[in-house]
C-alpha positions as semicolon CSV with decimal commas, in nm:
position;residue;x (nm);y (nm);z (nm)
1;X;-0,748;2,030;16,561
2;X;-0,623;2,127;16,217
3;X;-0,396;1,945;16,039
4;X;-0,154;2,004;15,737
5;X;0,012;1,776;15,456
6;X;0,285;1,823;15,258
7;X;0,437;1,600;14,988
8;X;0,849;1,613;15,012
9;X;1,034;1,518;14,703
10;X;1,433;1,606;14,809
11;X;1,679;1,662;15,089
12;X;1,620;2,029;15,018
13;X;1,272;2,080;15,138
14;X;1,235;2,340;15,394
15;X;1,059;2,020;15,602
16;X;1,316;1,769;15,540
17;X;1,574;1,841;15,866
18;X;1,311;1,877;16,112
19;X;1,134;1,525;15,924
20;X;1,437;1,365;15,987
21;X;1,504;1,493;16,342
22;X;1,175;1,314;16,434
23;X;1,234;1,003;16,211
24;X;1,534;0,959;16,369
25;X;1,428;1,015;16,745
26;X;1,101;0,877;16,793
27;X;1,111;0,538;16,998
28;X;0,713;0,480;17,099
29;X;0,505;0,583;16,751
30;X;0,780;0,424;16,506
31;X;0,665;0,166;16,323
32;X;0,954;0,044;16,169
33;X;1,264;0,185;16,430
34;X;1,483;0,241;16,114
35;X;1,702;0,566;16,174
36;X;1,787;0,794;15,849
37;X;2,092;0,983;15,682
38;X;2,041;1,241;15,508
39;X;2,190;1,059;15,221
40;X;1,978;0,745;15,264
41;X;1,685;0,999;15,224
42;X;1,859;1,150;14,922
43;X;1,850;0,772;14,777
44;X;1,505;0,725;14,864
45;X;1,378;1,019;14,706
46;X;1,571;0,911;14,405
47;X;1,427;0,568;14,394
48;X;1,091;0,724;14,357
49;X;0,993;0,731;14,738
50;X;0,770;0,971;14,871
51;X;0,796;1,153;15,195
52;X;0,488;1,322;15,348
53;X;0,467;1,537;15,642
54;X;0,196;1,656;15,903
55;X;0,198;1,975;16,070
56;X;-0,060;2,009;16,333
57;X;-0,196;2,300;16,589
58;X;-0,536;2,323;16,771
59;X;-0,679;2,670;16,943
60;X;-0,420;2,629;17,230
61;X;-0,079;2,503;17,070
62;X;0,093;2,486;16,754
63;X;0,270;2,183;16,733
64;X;0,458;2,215;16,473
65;X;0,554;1,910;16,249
66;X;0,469;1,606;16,439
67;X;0,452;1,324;16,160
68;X;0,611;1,159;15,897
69;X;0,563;0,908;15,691
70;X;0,801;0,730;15,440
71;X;0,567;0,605;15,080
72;X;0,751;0,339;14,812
73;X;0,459;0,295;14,539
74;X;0,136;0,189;14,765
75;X;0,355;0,033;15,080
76;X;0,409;0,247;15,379
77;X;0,730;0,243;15,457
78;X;0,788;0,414;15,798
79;X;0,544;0,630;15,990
80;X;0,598;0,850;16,257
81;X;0,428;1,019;16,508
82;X;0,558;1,266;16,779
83;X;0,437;1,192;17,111
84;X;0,266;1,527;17,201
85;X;0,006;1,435;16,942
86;X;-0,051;1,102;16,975
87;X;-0,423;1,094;17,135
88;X;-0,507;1,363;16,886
89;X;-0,651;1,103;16,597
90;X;-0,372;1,225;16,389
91;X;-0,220;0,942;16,330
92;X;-0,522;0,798;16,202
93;X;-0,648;1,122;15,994
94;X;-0,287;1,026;15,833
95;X;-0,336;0,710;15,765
96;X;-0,684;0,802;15,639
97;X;-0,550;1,064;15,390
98;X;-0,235;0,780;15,237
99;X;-0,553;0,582;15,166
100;X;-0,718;0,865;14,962
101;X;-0,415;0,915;14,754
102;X;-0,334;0,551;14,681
103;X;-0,708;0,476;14,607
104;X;-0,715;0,263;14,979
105;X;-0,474;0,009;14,766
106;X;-0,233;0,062;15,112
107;X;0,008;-0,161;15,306
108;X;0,211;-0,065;15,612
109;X;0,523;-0,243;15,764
110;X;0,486;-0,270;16,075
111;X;0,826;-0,425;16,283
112;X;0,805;-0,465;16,617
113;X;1,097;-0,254;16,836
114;X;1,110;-0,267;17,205
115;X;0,981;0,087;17,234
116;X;0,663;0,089;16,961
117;X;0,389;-0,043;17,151
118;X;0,173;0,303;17,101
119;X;0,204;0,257;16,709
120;X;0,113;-0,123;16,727
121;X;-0,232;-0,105;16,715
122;X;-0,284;0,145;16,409
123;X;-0,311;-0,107;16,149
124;X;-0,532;-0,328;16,271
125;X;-0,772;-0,053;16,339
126;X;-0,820;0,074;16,066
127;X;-0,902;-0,201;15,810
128;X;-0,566;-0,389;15,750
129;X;-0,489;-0,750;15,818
130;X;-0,169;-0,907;15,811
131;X;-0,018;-1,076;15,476
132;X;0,039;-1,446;15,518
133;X;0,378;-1,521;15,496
134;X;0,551;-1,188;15,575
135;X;0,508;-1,077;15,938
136;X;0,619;-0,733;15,945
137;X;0,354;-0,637;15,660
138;X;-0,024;-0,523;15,706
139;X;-0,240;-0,493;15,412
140;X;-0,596;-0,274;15,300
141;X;-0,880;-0,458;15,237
142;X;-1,082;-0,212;15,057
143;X;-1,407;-0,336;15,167
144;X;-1,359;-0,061;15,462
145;X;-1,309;0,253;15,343
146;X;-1,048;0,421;15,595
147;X;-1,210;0,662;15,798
148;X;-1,085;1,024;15,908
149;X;-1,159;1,119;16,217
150;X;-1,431;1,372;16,242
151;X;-1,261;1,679;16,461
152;X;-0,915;1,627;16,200
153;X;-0,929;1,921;15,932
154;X;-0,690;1,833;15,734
155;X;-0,523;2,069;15,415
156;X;-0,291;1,929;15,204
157;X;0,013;2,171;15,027
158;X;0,295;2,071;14,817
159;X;0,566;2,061;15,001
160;X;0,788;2,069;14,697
């Protein structure tokens, strides 16, 4: 499968109503439940935050934009995954490609909803460990570098 990044900086990015669409209805690969206003994303961008995207298709199906993931300095924030492409390894060719741009200095909040289990596991399998003393947060240890999975490509734009 192929996959694509983009970097979004405002509300105004072409990406940013179907990113919120799936930010704000994803149950199972959310690993933070937190629902968005387009405001609240206005805010977040203006704090600094970073919002990336994926877009994904393989030889059969374009999926369209299936992930997104929220970025405050080196903590993950919220990431999301639509459910057609979970089993894909694009969740982890994600995570793999925050790592490269944050120099594997990464954390992840990960809060437990009634409806994440499919997200829970992400963290721990790739490298983190949780911080003592603060339950909802996972942290790199760079001794493992993250890996991406082999049959990803992944192509990064700027989303603008």
């Amino acid at each position: 499968g192929r996959a694509t990044l983009a970097r979004v900086r405002s509300v105004s990015n072409l990406h940013m109503s179907r990113a919120l669409e799936l930010l704000n209805k994803t149950n199972q690969f959310n690993t933070t439940g937190l629902r968005h206003t387009l405001e609240g994303c206005h805010r977040r961008f203006e704090r600094g935050e970073t919002l990336y995207v994926m877009m994904a298709e393989d030889r059969f199906t374009q999926y369209g934009l299936v992930g997104a993931a929220w970025v405050a300095g080196e903590c993950i924030e919220q990431l999301v995954m639509s459910c057609r492409a979970l089993g894909l390894g694009l969740e982890d060719a994600f995570l793999a490609f925050l790592g490269e741009e944050k120099h594997e200095r990464l954390s992840g909040k990960l809060l437990y909803t009634e409806a994440n289990m499919a997200c829970r596991p992400i963290y721990g399998r790739n490298g983190f460990v949780p911080v003592e003393g603060d339950a909802n947060l996972w942290r790199r240890t760079s001794a493992v570098p993250l890996q991406r999975p082999a049959h990803v490509s992944l192509a990064v734009v700027d989303g603008g």
